[in-house]
Amino acid sequence: MRFQILSFSSAIFGLLAHRVGASCYYPDGTFPTDYSYEPCTGDQYSSCCIPSEGDQCLSNGLCYYTGGQYAFRGACTDKTWQASQCFQHCKSGDAASSWDELVSCGGTKYCCYSDGETCCNNDANVFEVSSGTVVNDFAMSTAATTGLPIASATDVGAGAQPTSSTYTSHTGTKQSPNPSGSNAAASTATSTAPLPPPPEPAKQTSHVAIIAGAAAAVIIVIIAVGLAWFCARRRYNKRTQAVAAPANSYPMTSDGFQRLPDKSPRPVEVPVPHSTPAPPYQPPTYPTPPGVVEMESPYAPPQHNQWGHPVHEAP
């Protein structure tokens, strides 16, 4: 009994020592900091998957996430990634420092999502992937030997995208990758139920964003026009009230008429200058033109008028 206990303890200790000693690396040789990977097998070299996500380790070097029903290239215990146990695709470019998903191109043909969403259109990016079997199930903590082929294009839509990964352009740059949203998948051997439909394409999301932006712009324009009209109306009312204010300040008379102020100037008495007696009349004298000789006239004015009254000459 004591021997059996010691043997069991030694086996557990050896397994733990192997787990601690075996590290997982990304294709560029860096240690993963985004997820906690563990080797799938106890061999010298092994692919690595994520136990906390409930991954299944496949014999072809891929990891299968049962929660999202997709396959992806994880990590490997060979830091140089030259071992055959390491998946030899999707390990260049920006994908070398992270995990990378597989895009189904139909049948057993796949490409790397880091090469772009339309990587299937470029034959240089397409490669064959053999069917794999589950060698370690982190979700069930048991190993299975049943066949597990990778899902074809009819199982998983090629337009599916990672749910929490951000890819930019065709270089496949990822920020905070999460293997909960890849679109290459593997169908389980124990279930024949169809996979859930893929999420809607990002184009529809962009259309919704454009429509929302246009609606917001229209609302802003309407609010601006309303404010401008309100300010103009308020200014007009103030001007009207200012003009009408003097007329309303005068009281109404008993006969219904409004008494207005007398704006005509008050009469001013103009002083009259003192009159002086007019001087005696002096007949005008005209100068004699040159060359004219004034002759004496025998005519004498009458001394009495026709009524017999005397005529006096003006002094």
Coordinates of C-alpha atoms in Angstrom, one line a residue:
M1 CA 0.0 0.0 0.0
R2 CA 2.8 2.4 0.9
F3 CA 4.6 1.5 -2.4
Q4 CA 1.4 2.3 -4.4
I5 CA 1.1 5.7 -2.6
L6 CA 4.7 6.5 -3.3
S7 CA 4.4 5.5 -7.0
F8 CA 1.3 7.7 -7.4
S9 CA 2.9 10.6 -5.7
S10 CA 6.0 10.3 -7.9
A11 CA 3.8 10.2 -11.0
I12 CA 2.0 13.3 -9.9
F13 CA 5.2 15.1 -9.0
G14 CA 6.7 14.2 -12.4
L15 CA 3.7 15.4 -14.3
L16 CA 3.7 18.7 -12.4
A17 CA 7.4 19.1 -12.9
H18 CA 7.0 18.6 -16.6
R19 CA 4.1 21.1 -16.7
V20 CA 6.2 23.7 -14.9
G21 CA 9.3 23.1 -17.0
A22 CA 7.6 23.1 -20.4
S23 CA 6.9 26.7 -21.6
C24 CA 4.8 27.7 -24.6
Y25 CA 5.9 30.3 -27.1
Y26 CA 4.5 32.2 -30.0
P27 CA 6.1 31.8 -33.5
D28 CA 8.4 34.7 -32.9
G29 CA 9.8 33.1 -29.8
T30 CA 8.1 35.4 -27.3
F31 CA 6.3 34.2 -24.2
P32 CA 2.5 34.7 -24.4
T33 CA 1.2 37.4 -22.1
D34 CA -2.3 37.6 -23.3
Y35 CA -3.4 34.1 -22.3
S36 CA -2.1 31.3 -20.1
Y37 CA -1.2 28.4 -22.5
E38 CA -0.4 24.8 -21.4
P39 CA 1.1 22.0 -23.5
C40 CA -1.4 19.6 -25.0
T41 CA 0.7 16.5 -24.5
G42 CA 3.6 15.4 -22.4
D43 CA 5.9 14.9 -25.4
Q44 CA 9.1 16.7 -25.9
Y45 CA 7.4 19.2 -28.3
S46 CA 3.7 19.9 -28.2
S47 CA 1.2 22.4 -29.4
C48 CA -0.3 24.6 -26.6
C49 CA -3.9 25.7 -26.0
I50 CA -5.7 27.6 -23.4
P51 CA -7.3 25.6 -20.6
S52 CA -9.1 28.6 -19.1
E53 CA -11.1 28.9 -22.4
G54 CA -12.0 25.2 -22.5
D55 CA -10.0 24.5 -25.6
Q56 CA -9.5 21.1 -27.3
C57 CA -6.1 20.2 -28.5
L58 CA -6.1 18.7 -32.1
S59 CA -3.6 16.3 -33.5
N60 CA -2.9 18.6 -36.5
G61 CA -1.5 21.3 -34.1
L62 CA -4.6 23.5 -33.9
C63 CA -6.7 24.5 -30.9
Y64 CA -10.5 24.2 -31.0
Y65 CA -12.6 26.5 -28.8
T66 CA -15.8 24.7 -28.0
G67 CA -17.5 27.9 -26.8
G68 CA -17.1 29.7 -30.1
Q69 CA -16.8 26.6 -32.3
Y70 CA -13.7 27.6 -34.2
A71 CA -10.1 26.5 -34.7
F72 CA -7.0 28.7 -34.3
R73 CA -3.3 28.5 -34.2
G74 CA -2.1 28.8 -30.6
A75 CA 1.4 28.4 -29.2
C76 CA 4.0 25.6 -29.1
T77 CA 6.7 24.4 -26.7
D78 CA 9.3 24.6 -29.4
K79 CA 10.7 28.1 -29.2
T80 CA 12.0 27.8 -32.8
W81 CA 8.7 26.4 -34.1
Q82 CA 10.6 23.8 -36.2
A83 CA 9.0 20.8 -34.6
S84 CA 6.3 19.0 -36.6
Q85 CA 4.0 19.3 -33.6
C86 CA 3.8 23.1 -34.2
F87 CA 1.3 24.3 -36.7
Q88 CA 3.3 25.5 -39.7
H89 CA 0.9 28.1 -41.0
C90 CA -0.3 31.6 -39.9
K91 CA 3.0 32.3 -38.0
S92 CA 4.4 35.3 -40.0
G93 CA 3.9 39.0 -39.9
D94 CA 2.0 40.5 -37.0
A95 CA 0.5 37.1 -36.3
A96 CA 3.9 35.8 -35.2
S97 CA 3.4 37.5 -31.8
S98 CA -0.1 36.3 -31.1
W99 CA -2.6 33.7 -32.0
D100 CA -4.3 33.6 -35.4
E101 CA -7.5 32.2 -36.7
L102 CA -8.2 30.1 -39.8
V103 CA -10.6 31.2 -42.6
S104 CA -12.4 28.5 -44.4
C105 CA -12.0 28.6 -48.2
G106 CA -14.1 25.5 -48.9
G107 CA -13.4 21.9 -48.3
T108 CA -10.0 21.4 -46.6
K109 CA -8.6 24.7 -47.9
Y110 CA -8.0 27.5 -45.4
C111 CA -6.1 30.8 -45.1
C112 CA -5.0 33.0 -42.2
Y113 CA -7.2 35.8 -41.1
S114 CA -4.1 37.9 -40.5
D115 CA -3.7 38.0 -44.3
G116 CA -7.1 39.8 -44.6
E117 CA -10.7 39.0 -44.6
T118 CA -10.6 38.2 -48.3
C119 CA -7.5 36.0 -48.1
C120 CA -9.3 33.2 -49.9
N121 CA -9.2 35.3 -53.1
N122 CA -5.4 35.0 -53.2
D123 CA -4.2 31.5 -54.0
A124 CA -0.8 32.2 -52.5
N125 CA -2.4 32.5 -49.1
V126 CA -4.5 29.3 -49.3
F127 CA -3.2 26.0 -47.9
E128 CA -4.5 22.5 -47.1
V129 CA -5.3 21.4 -43.5
S130 CA -5.6 17.8 -42.7
S131 CA -8.3 16.5 -40.4
G132 CA -7.4 16.3 -36.7
T133 CA -8.4 14.3 -33.7
V134 CA -8.9 15.5 -30.1
V135 CA -5.8 14.6 -28.1
N136 CA -6.6 16.6 -25.0
D137 CA -9.8 18.2 -23.9
F138 CA -9.2 20.9 -21.3
A139 CA -12.9 21.4 -20.9
M140 CA -13.5 17.8 -19.9
S141 CA -10.0 17.1 -18.7
T142 CA -10.1 13.8 -20.6
A143 CA -8.5 12.7 -23.8
A144 CA -10.6 11.5 -26.8
T145 CA -9.6 9.5 -29.8
T146 CA -12.6 10.1 -32.0
G147 CA -12.1 11.8 -35.4
L148 CA -12.6 15.6 -35.4
P149 CA -12.3 17.1 -38.9
I150 CA -12.0 20.9 -39.3
A151 CA -15.3 22.4 -40.3
S152 CA -15.8 23.1 -44.0
A153 CA -17.2 26.3 -45.6
T154 CA -20.7 24.9 -45.2
D155 CA -20.3 24.6 -41.5
V156 CA -18.9 28.0 -40.7
G157 CA -19.5 31.1 -42.7
A158 CA -16.3 32.6 -44.2
G159 CA -17.4 36.1 -43.2
A160 CA -17.3 35.4 -39.4
Q161 CA -15.0 37.6 -37.5
P162 CA -13.4 37.5 -34.0
T163 CA -15.7 38.9 -31.4
S164 CA -13.1 40.7 -29.4
S165 CA -10.0 41.0 -31.7
T166 CA -9.2 44.0 -33.7
Y167 CA -7.5 43.5 -37.1
T168 CA -6.2 46.3 -39.2
S169 CA -5.6 46.0 -43.0
H170 CA -4.1 42.9 -44.5
T171 CA -1.3 42.7 -41.9
G172 CA -3.6 41.2 -39.3
T173 CA -2.6 43.5 -36.4
K174 CA -4.5 42.4 -33.3
Q175 CA -5.1 44.2 -30.1
S176 CA -6.2 42.3 -27.0
P177 CA -6.8 39.1 -29.0
N178 CA -9.5 36.8 -27.7
P179 CA -10.0 33.3 -29.3
S180 CA -13.7 33.7 -28.8
G181 CA -14.3 34.9 -32.3
S182 CA -12.4 33.2 -35.1
N183 CA -14.2 31.9 -38.2
A184 CA -12.3 28.7 -39.0
A185 CA -13.9 25.9 -36.9
A186 CA -13.8 22.2 -36.3
S187 CA -16.9 20.1 -36.0
T188 CA -17.0 17.8 -33.0
A189 CA -17.2 14.0 -33.4
T190 CA -20.0 13.6 -30.9
S191 CA -22.4 16.1 -32.4
T192 CA -23.9 16.6 -35.9
A193 CA -26.0 19.7 -35.1
P194 CA -25.3 22.6 -37.4
L195 CA -23.2 25.5 -36.1
P196 CA -24.9 28.8 -35.2
P197 CA -25.0 31.4 -38.0
P198 CA -22.0 33.6 -38.3
P199 CA -22.3 37.2 -37.1
E200 CA -23.4 39.9 -39.5
P201 CA -20.6 41.3 -41.7
A202 CA -18.8 44.5 -40.6
K203 CA -20.2 46.3 -43.6
Q204 CA -23.7 46.3 -42.1
T205 CA -22.3 47.7 -38.9
S206 CA -20.6 50.5 -40.9
H207 CA -23.9 51.2 -42.6
V208 CA -25.6 51.6 -39.3
A209 CA -22.9 53.9 -38.1
I210 CA -23.2 56.0 -41.3
I211 CA -27.0 56.3 -40.9
A212 CA -26.6 57.2 -37.2
G213 CA -24.1 59.9 -38.0
A214 CA -26.3 61.3 -40.7
A215 CA -29.3 61.4 -38.4
A216 CA -27.2 63.1 -35.7
A217 CA -26.1 65.7 -38.2
V218 CA -29.7 66.4 -39.3
I219 CA -30.8 66.8 -35.7
I220 CA -27.9 69.2 -35.0
V221 CA -28.8 71.3 -38.1
I222 CA -32.5 71.4 -37.0
I223 CA -31.5 72.6 -33.5
A224 CA -29.2 75.2 -34.9
V225 CA -31.9 76.6 -37.2
G226 CA -34.4 76.6 -34.4
L227 CA -32.0 78.6 -32.1
A228 CA -31.3 81.1 -34.9
W229 CA -35.0 81.6 -35.5
F230 CA -35.7 82.0 -31.8
C231 CA -32.9 84.6 -31.4
A232 CA -34.1 86.6 -34.5
R233 CA -37.7 86.5 -33.2
R234 CA -36.7 87.7 -29.8
R235 CA -34.6 90.5 -31.3
Y236 CA -37.6 91.6 -33.5
N237 CA -40.0 91.6 -30.5
K238 CA -37.6 93.7 -28.5
R239 CA -37.3 96.2 -31.3
T240 CA -41.1 96.4 -31.8
Q241 CA -41.6 96.9 -28.1
A242 CA -39.0 99.7 -28.0
V243 CA -40.8 101.5 -30.8
A244 CA -44.3 101.1 -29.4
A245 CA -43.3 102.0 -25.8
P246 CA -43.6 105.9 -26.1
A247 CA -47.1 105.7 -27.6
N248 CA -48.4 103.6 -24.7
S249 CA -47.1 106.0 -22.1
Y250 CA -49.7 108.8 -22.8
P251 CA -53.1 108.5 -21.0
M252 CA -56.4 108.3 -22.9
T253 CA -58.9 111.2 -22.7
S254 CA -62.5 110.7 -21.8
D255 CA -63.6 110.9 -25.4
G256 CA -61.5 107.9 -26.3
F257 CA -58.6 109.8 -27.9
Q258 CA -55.0 109.7 -26.8
R259 CA -53.5 112.9 -25.6
L260 CA -50.2 113.5 -27.3
P261 CA -47.6 116.0 -26.1
D262 CA -47.5 119.3 -27.9
K263 CA -44.3 119.2 -29.9
S264 CA -44.9 122.6 -31.7
P265 CA -42.6 125.4 -30.5
R266 CA -44.0 128.0 -28.1
P267 CA -44.7 131.5 -29.6
V268 CA -41.9 134.0 -28.8
E269 CA -42.7 137.7 -28.7
V270 CA -40.5 139.5 -31.2
P271 CA -39.5 143.0 -30.1
V272 CA -40.6 145.8 -32.5
P273 CA -38.1 148.5 -33.1
H274 CA -39.1 152.1 -32.3
S275 CA -40.3 154.0 -35.4
T276 CA -38.6 157.4 -36.4
P277 CA -40.3 160.1 -38.5
A278 CA -39.6 159.8 -42.2
P279 CA -37.5 162.6 -43.7
P280 CA -39.1 165.1 -46.0
Y281 CA -39.5 164.0 -49.6
Q282 CA -36.8 165.0 -51.9
P283 CA -37.3 164.6 -55.6
P284 CA -34.6 162.6 -57.2
T285 CA -32.1 164.5 -59.2
Y286 CA -30.8 163.1 -62.4
P287 CA -27.4 164.2 -63.9
T288 CA -27.4 165.9 -67.2
P289 CA -25.9 163.7 -69.9
P290 CA -22.8 165.1 -71.5
G291 CA -23.5 167.1 -74.6
V292 CA -27.0 168.1 -73.6
V293 CA -27.7 171.8 -72.8
E294 CA -30.4 172.3 -70.3
M295 CA -32.6 175.1 -71.4
E296 CA -34.8 177.2 -69.1
S297 CA -38.5 176.5 -69.6
P298 CA -41.0 179.3 -69.4
Y299 CA -43.6 176.9 -67.9
A300 CA -44.6 177.7 -64.3
P301 CA -46.6 175.3 -62.2
P302 CA -50.1 176.4 -61.3
Q303 CA -50.6 177.8 -57.9
H304 CA -54.2 176.6 -57.5
N305 CA -55.8 173.3 -58.5
Q306 CA -58.9 172.8 -60.5
W307 CA -61.1 173.3 -57.5
G308 CA -59.5 176.5 -56.6
H309 CA -57.5 175.3 -53.7
P310 CA -53.9 176.5 -53.4
V311 CA -51.2 174.0 -54.3
H312 CA -48.3 173.8 -52.0
E313 CA -45.0 172.2 -53.1
A314 CA -43.4 169.7 -50.8
P315 CA -40.6 171.1 -48.8

